[in-house]
Every structure is written in C-alpha cells, then in structure tokens.
Tab-separated table of C-alpha atoms and ligand atoms in Angstrom:
chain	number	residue	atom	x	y	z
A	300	UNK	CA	-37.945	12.729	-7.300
A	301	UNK	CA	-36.294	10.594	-9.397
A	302	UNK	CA	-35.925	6.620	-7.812
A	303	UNK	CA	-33.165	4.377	-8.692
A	304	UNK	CA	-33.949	0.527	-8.221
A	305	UNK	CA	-31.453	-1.030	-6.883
A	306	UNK	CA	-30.915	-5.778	-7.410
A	307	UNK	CA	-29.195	-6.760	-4.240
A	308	UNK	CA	-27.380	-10.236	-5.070
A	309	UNK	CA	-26.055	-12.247	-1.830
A	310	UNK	CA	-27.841	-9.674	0.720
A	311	UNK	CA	-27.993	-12.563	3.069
A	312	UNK	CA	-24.626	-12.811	3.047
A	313	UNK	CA	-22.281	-11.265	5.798
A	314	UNK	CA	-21.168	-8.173	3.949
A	315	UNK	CA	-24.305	-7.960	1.653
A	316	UNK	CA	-26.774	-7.518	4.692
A	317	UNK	CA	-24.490	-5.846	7.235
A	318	UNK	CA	-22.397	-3.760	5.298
A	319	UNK	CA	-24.743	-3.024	2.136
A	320	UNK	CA	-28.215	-3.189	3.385
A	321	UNK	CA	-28.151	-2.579	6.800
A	322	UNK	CA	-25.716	-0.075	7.049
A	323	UNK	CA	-25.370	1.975	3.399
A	324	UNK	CA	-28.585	1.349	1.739
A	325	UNK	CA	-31.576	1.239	4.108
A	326	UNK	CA	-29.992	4.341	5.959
A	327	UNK	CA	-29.726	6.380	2.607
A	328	UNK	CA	-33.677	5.378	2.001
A	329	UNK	CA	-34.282	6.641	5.544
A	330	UNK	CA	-32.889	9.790	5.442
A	331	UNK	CA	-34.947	10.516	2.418
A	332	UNK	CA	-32.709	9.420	-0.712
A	333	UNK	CA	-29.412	11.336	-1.706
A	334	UNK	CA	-28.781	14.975	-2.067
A	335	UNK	CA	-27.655	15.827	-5.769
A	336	UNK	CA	-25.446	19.489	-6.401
A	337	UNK	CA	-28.469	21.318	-7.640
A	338	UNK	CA	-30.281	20.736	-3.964
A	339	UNK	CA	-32.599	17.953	-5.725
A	340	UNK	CA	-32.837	14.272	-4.131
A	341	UNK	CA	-32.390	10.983	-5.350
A	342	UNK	CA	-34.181	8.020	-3.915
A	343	UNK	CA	-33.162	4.497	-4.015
A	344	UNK	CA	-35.571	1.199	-4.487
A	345	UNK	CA	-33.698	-1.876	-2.949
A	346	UNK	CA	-34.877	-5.469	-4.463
A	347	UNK	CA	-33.785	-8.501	-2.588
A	348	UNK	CA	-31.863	-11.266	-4.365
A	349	UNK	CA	-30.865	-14.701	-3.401
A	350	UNK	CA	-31.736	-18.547	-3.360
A	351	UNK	CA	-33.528	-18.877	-0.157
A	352	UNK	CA	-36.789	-16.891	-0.494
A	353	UNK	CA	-37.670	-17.775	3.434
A	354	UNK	CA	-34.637	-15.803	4.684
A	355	UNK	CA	-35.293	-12.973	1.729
A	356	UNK	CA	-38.849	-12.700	2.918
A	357	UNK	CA	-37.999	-12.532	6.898
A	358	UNK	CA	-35.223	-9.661	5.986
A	359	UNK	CA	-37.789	-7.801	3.776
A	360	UNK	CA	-40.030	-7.777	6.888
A	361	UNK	CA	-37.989	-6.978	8.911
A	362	UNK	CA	-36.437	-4.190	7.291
A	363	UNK	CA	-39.631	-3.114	5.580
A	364	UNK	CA	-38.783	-3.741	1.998
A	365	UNK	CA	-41.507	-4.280	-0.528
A	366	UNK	CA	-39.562	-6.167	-2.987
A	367	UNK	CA	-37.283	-9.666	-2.846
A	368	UNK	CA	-37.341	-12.287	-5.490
A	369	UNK	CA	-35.410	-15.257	-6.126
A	370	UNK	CA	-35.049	-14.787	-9.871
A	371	UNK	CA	-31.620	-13.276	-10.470
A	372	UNK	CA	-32.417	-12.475	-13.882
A	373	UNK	CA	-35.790	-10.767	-13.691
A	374	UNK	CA	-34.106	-8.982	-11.196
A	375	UNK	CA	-31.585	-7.821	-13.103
A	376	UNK	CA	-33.750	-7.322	-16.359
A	377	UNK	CA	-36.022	-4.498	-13.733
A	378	UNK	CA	-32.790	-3.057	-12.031
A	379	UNK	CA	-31.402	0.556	-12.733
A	380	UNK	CA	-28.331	-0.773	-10.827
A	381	UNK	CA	-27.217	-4.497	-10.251
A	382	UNK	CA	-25.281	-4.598	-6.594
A	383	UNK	CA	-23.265	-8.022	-6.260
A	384	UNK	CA	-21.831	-9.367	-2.856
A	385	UNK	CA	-22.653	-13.149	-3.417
A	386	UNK	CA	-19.597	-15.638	-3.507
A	387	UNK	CA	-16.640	-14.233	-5.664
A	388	UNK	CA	-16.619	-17.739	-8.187
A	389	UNK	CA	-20.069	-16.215	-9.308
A	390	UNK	CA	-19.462	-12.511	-10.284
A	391	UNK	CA	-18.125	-12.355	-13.854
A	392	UNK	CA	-21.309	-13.772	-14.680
A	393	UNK	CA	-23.675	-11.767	-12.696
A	394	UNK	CA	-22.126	-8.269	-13.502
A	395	UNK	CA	-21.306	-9.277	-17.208
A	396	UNK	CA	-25.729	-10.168	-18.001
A	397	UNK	CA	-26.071	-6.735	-15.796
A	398	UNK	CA	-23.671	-4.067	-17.800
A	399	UNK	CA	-24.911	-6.300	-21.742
A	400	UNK	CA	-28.384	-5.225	-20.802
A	401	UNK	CA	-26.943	-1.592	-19.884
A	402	UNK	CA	-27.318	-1.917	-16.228
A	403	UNK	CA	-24.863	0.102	-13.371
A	404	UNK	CA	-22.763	-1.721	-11.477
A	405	UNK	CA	-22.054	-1.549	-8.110
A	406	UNK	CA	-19.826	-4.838	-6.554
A	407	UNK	CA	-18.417	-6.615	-3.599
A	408	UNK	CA	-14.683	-7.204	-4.426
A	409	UNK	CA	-12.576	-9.427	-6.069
A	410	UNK	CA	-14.412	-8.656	-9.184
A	411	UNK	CA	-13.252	-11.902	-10.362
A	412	UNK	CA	-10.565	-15.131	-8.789
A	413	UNK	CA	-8.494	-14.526	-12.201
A	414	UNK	CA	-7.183	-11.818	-13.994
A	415	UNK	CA	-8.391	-12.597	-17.329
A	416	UNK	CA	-11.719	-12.457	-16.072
A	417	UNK	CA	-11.373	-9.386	-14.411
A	418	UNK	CA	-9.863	-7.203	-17.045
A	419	UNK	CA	-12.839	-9.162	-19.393
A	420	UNK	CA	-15.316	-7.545	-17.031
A	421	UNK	CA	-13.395	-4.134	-17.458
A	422	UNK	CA	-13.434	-4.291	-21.535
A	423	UNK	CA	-17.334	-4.729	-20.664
A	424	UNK	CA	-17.520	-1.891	-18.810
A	425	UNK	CA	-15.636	0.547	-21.499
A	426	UNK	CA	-17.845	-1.202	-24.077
A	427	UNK	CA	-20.760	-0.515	-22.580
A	428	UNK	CA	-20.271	3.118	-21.110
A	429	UNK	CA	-22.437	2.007	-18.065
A	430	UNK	CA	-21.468	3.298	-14.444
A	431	UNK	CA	-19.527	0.634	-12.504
A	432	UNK	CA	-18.547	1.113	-8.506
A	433	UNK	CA	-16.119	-1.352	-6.987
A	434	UNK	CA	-15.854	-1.635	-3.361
A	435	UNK	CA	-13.017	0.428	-2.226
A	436	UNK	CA	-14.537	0.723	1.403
A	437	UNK	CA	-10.477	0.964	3.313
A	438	UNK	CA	-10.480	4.532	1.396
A	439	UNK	CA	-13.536	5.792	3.178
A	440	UNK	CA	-12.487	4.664	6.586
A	441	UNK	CA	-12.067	7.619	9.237
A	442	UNK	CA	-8.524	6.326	9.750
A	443	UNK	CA	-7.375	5.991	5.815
A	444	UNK	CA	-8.807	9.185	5.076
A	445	UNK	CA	-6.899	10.993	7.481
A	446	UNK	CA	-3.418	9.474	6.331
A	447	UNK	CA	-4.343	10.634	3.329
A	448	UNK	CA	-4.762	14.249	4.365
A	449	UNK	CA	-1.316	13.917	5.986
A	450	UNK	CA	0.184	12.760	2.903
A	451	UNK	CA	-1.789	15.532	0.730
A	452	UNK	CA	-0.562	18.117	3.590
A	453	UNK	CA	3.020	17.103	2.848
A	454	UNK	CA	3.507	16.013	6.570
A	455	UNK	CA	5.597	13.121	5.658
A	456	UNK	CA	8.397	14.926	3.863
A	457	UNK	CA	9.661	12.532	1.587
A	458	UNK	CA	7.800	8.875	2.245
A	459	UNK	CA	10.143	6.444	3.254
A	460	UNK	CA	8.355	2.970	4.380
A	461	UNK	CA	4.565	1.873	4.948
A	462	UNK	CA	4.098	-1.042	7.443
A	463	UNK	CA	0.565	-2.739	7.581
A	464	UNK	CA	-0.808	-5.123	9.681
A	465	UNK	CA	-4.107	-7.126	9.322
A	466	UNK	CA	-5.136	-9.616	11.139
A	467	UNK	CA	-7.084	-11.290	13.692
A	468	UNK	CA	-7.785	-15.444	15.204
A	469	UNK	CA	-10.191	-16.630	13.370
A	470	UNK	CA	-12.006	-19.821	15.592
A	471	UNK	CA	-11.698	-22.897	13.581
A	472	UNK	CA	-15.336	-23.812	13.996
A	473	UNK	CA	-14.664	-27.001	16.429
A	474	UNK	CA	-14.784	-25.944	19.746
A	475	UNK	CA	-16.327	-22.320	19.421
A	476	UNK	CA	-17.688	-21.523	15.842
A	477	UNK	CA	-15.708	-19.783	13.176
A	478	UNK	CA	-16.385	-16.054	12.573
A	479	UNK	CA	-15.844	-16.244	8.548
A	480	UNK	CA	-17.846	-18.112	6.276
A	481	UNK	CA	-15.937	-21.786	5.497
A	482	UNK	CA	-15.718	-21.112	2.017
A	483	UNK	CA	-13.349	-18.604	2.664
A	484	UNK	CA	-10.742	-21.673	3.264
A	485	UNK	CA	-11.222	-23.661	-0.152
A	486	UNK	CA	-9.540	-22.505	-2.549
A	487	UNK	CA	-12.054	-24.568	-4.821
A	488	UNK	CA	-14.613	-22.154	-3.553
A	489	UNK	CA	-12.506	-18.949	-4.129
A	490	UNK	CA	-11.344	-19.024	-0.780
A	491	UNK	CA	-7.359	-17.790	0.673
A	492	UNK	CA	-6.279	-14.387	2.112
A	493	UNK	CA	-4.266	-13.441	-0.768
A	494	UNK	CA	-7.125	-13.254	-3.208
A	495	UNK	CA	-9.575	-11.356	-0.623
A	496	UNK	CA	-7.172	-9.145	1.098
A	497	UNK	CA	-4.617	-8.266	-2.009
A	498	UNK	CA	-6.961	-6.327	-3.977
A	499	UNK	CA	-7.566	-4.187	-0.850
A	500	UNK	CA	-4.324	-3.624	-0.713
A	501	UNK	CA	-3.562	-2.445	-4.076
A	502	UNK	CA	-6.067	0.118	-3.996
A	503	UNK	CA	-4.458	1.268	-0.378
A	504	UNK	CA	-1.466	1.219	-1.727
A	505	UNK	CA	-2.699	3.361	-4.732
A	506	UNK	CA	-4.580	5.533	-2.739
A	507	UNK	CA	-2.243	6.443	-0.435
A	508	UNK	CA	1.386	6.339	-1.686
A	509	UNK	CA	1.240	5.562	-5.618
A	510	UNK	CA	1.679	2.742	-8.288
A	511	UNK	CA	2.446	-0.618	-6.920
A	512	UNK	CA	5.735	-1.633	-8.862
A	513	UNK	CA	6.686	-5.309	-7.537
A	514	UNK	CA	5.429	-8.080	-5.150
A	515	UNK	CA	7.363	-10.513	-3.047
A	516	UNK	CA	5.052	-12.732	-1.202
A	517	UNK	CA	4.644	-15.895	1.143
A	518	UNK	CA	1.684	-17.603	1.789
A	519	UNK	CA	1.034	-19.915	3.834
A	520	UNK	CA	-2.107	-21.979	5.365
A	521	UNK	CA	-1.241	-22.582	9.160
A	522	UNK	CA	-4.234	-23.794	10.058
A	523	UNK	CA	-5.027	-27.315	7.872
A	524	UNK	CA	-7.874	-27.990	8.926
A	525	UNK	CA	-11.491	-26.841	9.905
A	526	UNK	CA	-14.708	-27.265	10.625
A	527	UNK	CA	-17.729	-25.664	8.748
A	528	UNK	CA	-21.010	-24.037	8.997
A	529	UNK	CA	-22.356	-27.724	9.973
A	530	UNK	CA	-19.681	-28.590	12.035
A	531	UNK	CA	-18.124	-30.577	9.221
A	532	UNK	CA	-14.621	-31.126	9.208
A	533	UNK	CA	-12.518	-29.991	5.776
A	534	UNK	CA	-9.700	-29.843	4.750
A	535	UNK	CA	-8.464	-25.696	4.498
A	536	UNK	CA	-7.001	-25.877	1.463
A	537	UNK	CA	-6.899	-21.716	0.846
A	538	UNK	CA	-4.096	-20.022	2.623
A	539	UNK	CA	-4.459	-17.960	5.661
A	540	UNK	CA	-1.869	-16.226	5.938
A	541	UNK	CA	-0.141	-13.596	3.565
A	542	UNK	CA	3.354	-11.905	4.105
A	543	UNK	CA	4.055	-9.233	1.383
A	544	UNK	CA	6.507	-6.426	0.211
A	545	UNK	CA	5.536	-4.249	-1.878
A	546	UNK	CA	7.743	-1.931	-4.423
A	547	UNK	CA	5.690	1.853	-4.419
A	548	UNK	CA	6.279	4.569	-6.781
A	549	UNK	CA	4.114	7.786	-5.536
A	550	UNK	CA	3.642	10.469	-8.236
A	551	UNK	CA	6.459	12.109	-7.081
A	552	UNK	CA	8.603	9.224	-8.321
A	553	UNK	CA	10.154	8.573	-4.920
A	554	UNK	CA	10.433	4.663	-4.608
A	555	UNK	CA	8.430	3.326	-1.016
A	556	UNK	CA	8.902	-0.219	0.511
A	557	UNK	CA	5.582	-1.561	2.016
A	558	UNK	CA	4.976	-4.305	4.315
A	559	UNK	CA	1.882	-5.804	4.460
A	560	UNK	CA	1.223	-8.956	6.616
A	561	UNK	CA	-2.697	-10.372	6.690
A	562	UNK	CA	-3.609	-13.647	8.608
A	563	UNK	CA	-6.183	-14.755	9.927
A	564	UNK	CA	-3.944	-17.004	12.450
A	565	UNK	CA	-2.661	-14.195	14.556
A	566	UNK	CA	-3.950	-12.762	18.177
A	567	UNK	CA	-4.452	-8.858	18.303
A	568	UNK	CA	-2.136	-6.905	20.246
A	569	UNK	CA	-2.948	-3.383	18.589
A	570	UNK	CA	-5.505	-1.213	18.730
A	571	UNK	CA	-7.288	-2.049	15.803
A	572	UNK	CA	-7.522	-5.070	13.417
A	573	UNK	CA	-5.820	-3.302	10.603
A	574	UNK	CA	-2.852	-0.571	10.540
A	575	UNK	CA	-1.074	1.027	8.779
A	576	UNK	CA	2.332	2.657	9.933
A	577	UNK	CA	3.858	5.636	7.569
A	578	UNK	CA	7.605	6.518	8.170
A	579	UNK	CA	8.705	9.845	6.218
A	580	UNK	CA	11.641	11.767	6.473
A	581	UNK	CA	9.156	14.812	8.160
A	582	UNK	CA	7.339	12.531	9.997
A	583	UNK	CA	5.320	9.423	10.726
A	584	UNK	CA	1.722	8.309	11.276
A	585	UNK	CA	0.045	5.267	12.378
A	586	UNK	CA	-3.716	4.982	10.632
A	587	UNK	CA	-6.309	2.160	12.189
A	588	UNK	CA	-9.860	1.990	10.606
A	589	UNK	CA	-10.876	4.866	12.852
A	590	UNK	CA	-7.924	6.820	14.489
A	591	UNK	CA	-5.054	8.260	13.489
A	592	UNK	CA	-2.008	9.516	15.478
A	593	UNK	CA	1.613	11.229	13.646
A	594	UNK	CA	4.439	12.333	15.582
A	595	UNK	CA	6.664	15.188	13.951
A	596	UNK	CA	10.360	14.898	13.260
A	597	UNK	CA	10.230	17.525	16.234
A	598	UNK	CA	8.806	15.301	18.418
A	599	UNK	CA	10.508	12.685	17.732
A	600	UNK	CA	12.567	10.956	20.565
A	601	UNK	CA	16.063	9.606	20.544
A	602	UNK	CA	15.976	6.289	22.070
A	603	UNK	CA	19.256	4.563	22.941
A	604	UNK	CA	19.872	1.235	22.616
A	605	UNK	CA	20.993	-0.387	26.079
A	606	UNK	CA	18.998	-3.922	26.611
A	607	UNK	CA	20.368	-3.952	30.207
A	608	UNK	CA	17.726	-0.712	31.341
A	609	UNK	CA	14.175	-0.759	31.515
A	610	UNK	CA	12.396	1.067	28.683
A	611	UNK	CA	11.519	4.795	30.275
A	612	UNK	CA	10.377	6.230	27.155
A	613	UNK	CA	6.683	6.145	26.821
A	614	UNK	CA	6.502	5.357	23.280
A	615	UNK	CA	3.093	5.395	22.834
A	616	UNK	CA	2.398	8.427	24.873
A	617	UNK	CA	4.349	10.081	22.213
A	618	UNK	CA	2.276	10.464	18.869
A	619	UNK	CA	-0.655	13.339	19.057
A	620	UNK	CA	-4.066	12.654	17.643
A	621	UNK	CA	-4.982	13.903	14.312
A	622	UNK	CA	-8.460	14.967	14.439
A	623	UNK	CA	-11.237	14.095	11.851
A	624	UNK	CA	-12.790	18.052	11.454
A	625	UNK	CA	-15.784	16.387	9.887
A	626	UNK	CA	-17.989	13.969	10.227
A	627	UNK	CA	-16.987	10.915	8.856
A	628	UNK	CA	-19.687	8.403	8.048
A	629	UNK	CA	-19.195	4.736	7.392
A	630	UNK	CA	-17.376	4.303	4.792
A	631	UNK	CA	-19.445	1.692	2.681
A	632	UNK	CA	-22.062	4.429	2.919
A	633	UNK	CA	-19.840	7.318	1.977
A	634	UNK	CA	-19.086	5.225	-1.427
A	635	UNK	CA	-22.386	4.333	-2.068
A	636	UNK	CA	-23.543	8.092	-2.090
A	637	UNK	CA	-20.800	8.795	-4.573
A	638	UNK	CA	-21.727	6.401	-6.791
A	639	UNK	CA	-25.343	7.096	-7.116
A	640	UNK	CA	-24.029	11.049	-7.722
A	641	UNK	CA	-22.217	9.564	-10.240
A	642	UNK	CA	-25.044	7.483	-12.330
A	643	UNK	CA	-27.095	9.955	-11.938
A	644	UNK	CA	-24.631	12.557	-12.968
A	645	UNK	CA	-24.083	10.225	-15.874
A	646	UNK	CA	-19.740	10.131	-15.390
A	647	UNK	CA	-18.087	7.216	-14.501
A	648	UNK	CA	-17.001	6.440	-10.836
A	649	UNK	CA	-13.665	6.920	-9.551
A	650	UNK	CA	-12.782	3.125	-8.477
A	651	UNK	CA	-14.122	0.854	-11.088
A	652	UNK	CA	-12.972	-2.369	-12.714
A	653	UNK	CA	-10.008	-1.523	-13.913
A	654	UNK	CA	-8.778	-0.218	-10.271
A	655	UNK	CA	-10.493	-3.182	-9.329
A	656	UNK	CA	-8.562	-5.665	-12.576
A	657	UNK	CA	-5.245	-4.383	-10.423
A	658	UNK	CA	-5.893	-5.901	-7.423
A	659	UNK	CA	-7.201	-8.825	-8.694
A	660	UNK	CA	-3.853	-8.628	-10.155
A	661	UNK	CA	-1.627	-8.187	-7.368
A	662	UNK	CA	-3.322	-11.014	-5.728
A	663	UNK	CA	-2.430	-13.309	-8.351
A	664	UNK	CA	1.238	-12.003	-8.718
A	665	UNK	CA	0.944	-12.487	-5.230
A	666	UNK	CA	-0.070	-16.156	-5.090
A	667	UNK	CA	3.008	-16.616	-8.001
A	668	UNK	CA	5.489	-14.697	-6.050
A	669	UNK	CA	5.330	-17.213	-2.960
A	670	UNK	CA	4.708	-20.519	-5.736
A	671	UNK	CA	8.395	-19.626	-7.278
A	672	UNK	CA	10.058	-17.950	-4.321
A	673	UNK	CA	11.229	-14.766	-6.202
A	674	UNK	CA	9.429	-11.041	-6.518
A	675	UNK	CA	7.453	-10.290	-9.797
A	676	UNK	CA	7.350	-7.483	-11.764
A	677	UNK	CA	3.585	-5.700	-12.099
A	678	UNK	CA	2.626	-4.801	-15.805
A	679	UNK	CA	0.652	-2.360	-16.313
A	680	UNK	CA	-3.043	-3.456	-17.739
A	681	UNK	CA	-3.876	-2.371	-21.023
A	682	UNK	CA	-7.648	-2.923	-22.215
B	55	NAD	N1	-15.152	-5.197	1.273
B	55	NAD	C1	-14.798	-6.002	2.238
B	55	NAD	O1	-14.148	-5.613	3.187
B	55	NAD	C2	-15.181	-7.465	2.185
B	55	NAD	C3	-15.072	-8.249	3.338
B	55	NAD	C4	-15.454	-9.587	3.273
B	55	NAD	C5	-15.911	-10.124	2.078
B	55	NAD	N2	-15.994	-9.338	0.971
B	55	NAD	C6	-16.471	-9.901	-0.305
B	55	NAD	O2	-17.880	-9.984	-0.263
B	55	NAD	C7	-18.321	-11.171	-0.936
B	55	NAD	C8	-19.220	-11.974	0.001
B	55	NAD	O3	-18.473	-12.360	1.150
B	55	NAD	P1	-19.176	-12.693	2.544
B	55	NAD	O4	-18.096	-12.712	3.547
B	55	NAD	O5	-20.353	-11.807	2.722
B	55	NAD	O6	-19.656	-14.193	2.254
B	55	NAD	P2	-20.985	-14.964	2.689
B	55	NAD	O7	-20.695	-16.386	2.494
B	55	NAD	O8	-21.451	-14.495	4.022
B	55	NAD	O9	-22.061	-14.479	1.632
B	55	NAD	C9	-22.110	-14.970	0.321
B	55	NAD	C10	-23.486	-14.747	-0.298
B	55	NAD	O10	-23.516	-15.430	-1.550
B	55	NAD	C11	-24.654	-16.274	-1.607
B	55	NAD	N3	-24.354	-17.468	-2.398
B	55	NAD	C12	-23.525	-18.479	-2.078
B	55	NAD	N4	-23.549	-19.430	-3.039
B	55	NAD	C13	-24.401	-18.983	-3.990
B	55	NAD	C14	-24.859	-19.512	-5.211
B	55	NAD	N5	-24.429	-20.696	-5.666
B	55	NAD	N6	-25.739	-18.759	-5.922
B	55	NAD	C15	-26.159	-17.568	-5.488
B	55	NAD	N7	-25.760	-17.014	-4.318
B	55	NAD	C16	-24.903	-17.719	-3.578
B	55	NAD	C17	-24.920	-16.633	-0.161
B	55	NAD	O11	-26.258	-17.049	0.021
B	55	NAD	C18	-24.643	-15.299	0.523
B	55	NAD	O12	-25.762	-14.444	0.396
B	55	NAD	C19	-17.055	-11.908	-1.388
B	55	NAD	O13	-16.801	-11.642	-2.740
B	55	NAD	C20	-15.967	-11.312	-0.530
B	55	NAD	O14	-14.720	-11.311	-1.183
B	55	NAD	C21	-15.636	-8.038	1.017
C-alpha cells in the first residue's frame, strides 16, 4: 500500500489540530488510509510541525504519532505533501520552498494577506505542475451541499437574491476569555474579518450561484479594544465586522444580488452561526452548516401587511426539511479524501490557488470598497 507523508505546519493551532489532525487526518489513518477507484488503499504518514517541540511531543503522544519535528524545512525536504494552517503572514513562504522542491500542497486559507502574493503562489503552482488543495471546507458542509443540489435540481427557478449571515460575540478576553486567537484583531498580524471571511465567501458565492461581478463593502471594528492570550490589553486594530453586496452572474447569465454580513460583534438569534437564505422565482431555501429547509412557490404564504394584528402565520413552521440521502461526513475530511485521490491520481484538485487568488481578491476589493465608499469592479485574474 502505497503511504503518503504528510508535514503538518501550525497543528497546534486551533484549526490545524481540531479541524486537520483531529478530525480529517488521524480519522483517515484509522480507518485504514483512503480507498482509490480500482478498490486499492492509500495510507497517509502525518509529521508534526511547529516551534514548541513540548506541545508537538504531548500531541504526538497523545494521538500516537511517531513523527514531530521542529525543523520546518527538513520537514518539508521528507514530505510527499506540505499541509499549512500556521498564521496567514507566513504562508507564501512556506508553500512557495514546498511546491520549488516539487512538493503537494494542501493549505489553510487566505493563501496569502495580498493579492500579488497570492496569484505569485498560483504562477508557482502552474509552474510546477504539483497538486495544490485549498481549503474550501463551507462546500463540504451538510448544509452547502444540499443548496447546491437544490440549485442543480432547478428548484429555484430563476435565482433572484442570496442573503448570508455570519456571525457570533466573540468575548473580548477581559472578563471571560476570548474564543479566537488575538492575532486575529491586528491587522499587523494579518488579522480583520474581511481578509478571513471574504475568501470564503467568494468560493460560496462561486460554488453556489456563479462569478462574483462587484463588491460594495463596509467595515468596521466595533470593538477597539481587547485583551489577549495573556490578558494583555491591545489595541484591535483589524476590523470585526464586514457588511457586503455582492454582484453574481451564475452560468446562466442571470444577474444575483448577495448579502453577506460577518461580525464577530453580533449575538446569535438563528439556528446556526452561518446562513445562507436563497430567494428564486420557484422557490427559496435557507442552508446552515448542517440543515437545510426550502419552501415551494406552492407553499408559499401570502402574508398581509397590518402592524395593528398579531402575527398568526407560523413562519417558520412553514419551510419542509430537505433531507441529506447520504451520509455526509465532515467536511474538512470529505476534502482531504479528494485531494489525496487527486495526487495520487496525478490531476490537479478542483479548488486550488487560483480559486483561492479570488478570494484573496475579493477580500482586498473588499477592504478598498469600504476605504473609498463606492463598489469596485472584480477583474478577472490572468496568470
Ligand atoms: N477554514 C476555516 O474555516 C478557518 C477558520 C479559522 C482560521 N482559518 C485559517 O487557519 C489559519 C490558522 O488559524 P487559527 O485560527 O488556527 O490560528 P491559531 O493562532 O490558533 O494557530 C496558528 C498556528 O500558527 C503557529 N504560528 C504562529 N506564529 C508562528 C511563527 N512565527 N512561526 C511558525 N508558526 C507560527 C501557531 O503556533 C499555531 O500553531 C489562518 O490562516 C486562518 O485564516 C481557517
């Protein structure tokens, strides 16, 4: 059986250990590798990368790894793949060393904080023919993936609107400790919403309704200031909070207004902490990370206006389930398997870094929009 080793950067991190280790790649070494088309398996190696070799060695123990090292580029030099989730600042340099020496790529998003950079690492990547995967985990969420089977089904009629909301309160570290690492408020540090949530939402957009055309954006920090890991008082000086429309074209050539907000200074009152609501002429469907529910045009009720009743309708009782008819793994799993089929297969994988150059794009066009208070075009990237 063949064995692919595998250079974890920034597994100690949040999404490197919970989301890459812990949930996508120890499982796939625990069921026994990955199945290929012809019926034969494909195992995977992980190595453990980072600074501290104290917490590297307690997570290797714990999770019964053989290998860890503190030497990125060793690591690197004895890797069949290079996986990156450390701090975004430090990624150009990491995945360019990886695909020179002719290494796969599998990475964390942003791929970069500017665009140069990022379509740089994407010239790279057609230079070098090597594999690259880009996190596109929203796609592979339960919810996501069955919006997308509406829209594939033709449910919507003709798409109309997409609404998104993202959001949760994130603690500001003084009286109860924050949930998010502090660098995520510096923008010296590659910190802000805009930069870590646009790029999701390009390839949403993209995945779901079509080309992203425009953005109009505000962003804004409502929060000044916090207090860090330490309990260190900074200054936030990233914004946390994003308010974006987007112009859509979908294949079709229909034209699609999407609303995206993201903070991370608003309190929950949905079902889940992202979702996404679809209005077509057919019909309409509101996607969270897991569920999904559509109402048909049929079903649809005709609520009248009259602000001196109480509301009868019950709204929510309204929309039906749609069902999953599979079984839908997590989704930072689901991607990982694909892209080991694909290295091994040889082909390239379906979101790479030029998917991923666009939303690093549409976070800076983002960031400009709400600077000069006007919406900006999107170019299209050329390599
Ligand atoms: N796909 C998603 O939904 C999602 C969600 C959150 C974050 N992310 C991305 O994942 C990446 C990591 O974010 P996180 O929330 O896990 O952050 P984190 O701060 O928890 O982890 C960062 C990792 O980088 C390492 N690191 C920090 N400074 C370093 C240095 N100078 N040299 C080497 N390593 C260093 C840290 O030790 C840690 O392992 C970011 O690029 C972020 O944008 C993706």
């Amino acid at each position: 059986m063949t064995t692919l080793r595998i250079a974890m950067n920034g597994v100690t991190g949040r999404m490197g250990y919970r989301q890459h280790l812990v949930r996508s790649i120890l499982p796939i070494r625990d069921q026994g590798g990955v199945t290929l088309p012809d019926g034969s398996r494909v195992q995977v190696e992980p190595v453990l990368v980072g600074r501290n070799a104290d917490k590297l060695k307690e997570l290797a123990t714990l999770h019964d790894v053989e290998h860890w090292t503190t030497d990125l580029d060793s690591a690197i030099a004895d890797a069949d793949i290079v996986f990156d989730a450390a701090m975004t600042n430090l990624r150009p340099t990491t995945l360019s060393k990886a695909m020179r020496q002719g290494k796969h790529v599998y990475t964390e998003k942003p791929t970069a904080e500017t665009l140069d950079e990022a379509i740089e690492l994407a010239r790279l990547q057609a230079e070098t023919g090597v594999t690259v995967g880009v996190v596109h985990d929203k796609l592979y969420l339960p919810g996501l993936v069955k919006l997308r089977r509406l829209v594939d089904e033709g449910f919507f009629g003709r798409i109309l609107s997409l609404r998104g909301e993202f959001g949760y309160w994130v603690f500001e570290g003084d009286s109860q400790p924050a949930q998010r690492p502090s660098w995520n408020y510096r923008a010296e540090d590659g910190g802000g919403i805009t930069t870590d949530m646009f790029c999701h939402w390009n390839y949403v957009l993209e995945g779901i309704l079509g080309q992203v055309k425009t953005v109009t954006a505000k962003t804004v920090t409502h929060i000044p200031a916090r207090w860090d890991e330490s309990g260190k008082e900074y200054v936030a000086t990233a914004d946390d909070a994003a308010y974006g429309i987007f112009d859509v074209t979908t294949p079709g050539g229909d034209d699609v207004v999407a609303q995206i907000n993201s903070s991370w200074a608003v309190r929950v009152f949905r079902d889940e902490l992202v979702e996404f609501q679809v209005d077509g002429t057919h019909g309409s469907a509101v996607a969270g990370l897991r569920e999904c529910r559509a109402q048909h045009r049929s079903h649809t009720p005709k609520p009248v206006w009259n602000p001196d009743l109480p509301v009868t309708e019950p709204f929510r009782d309204q929309w039906l389930e749609v069902p999953a008819n599979a079984d839908l793994d997590n989704g930072f799993k689901l991607q990982w398997e694909e892209f080991l089929r694909d290295v091994v297969a040889g082909r390239p994988h379906r979101y790479d870094l030029l998917s991923a150059a666009r939303g690093v794009q549409l976070a800076e066009l983002g960031l400009k929009s709400s600077a000069e208070g006007r919406r900006v075009d999107i170019p299209e990237i050329t390599l």
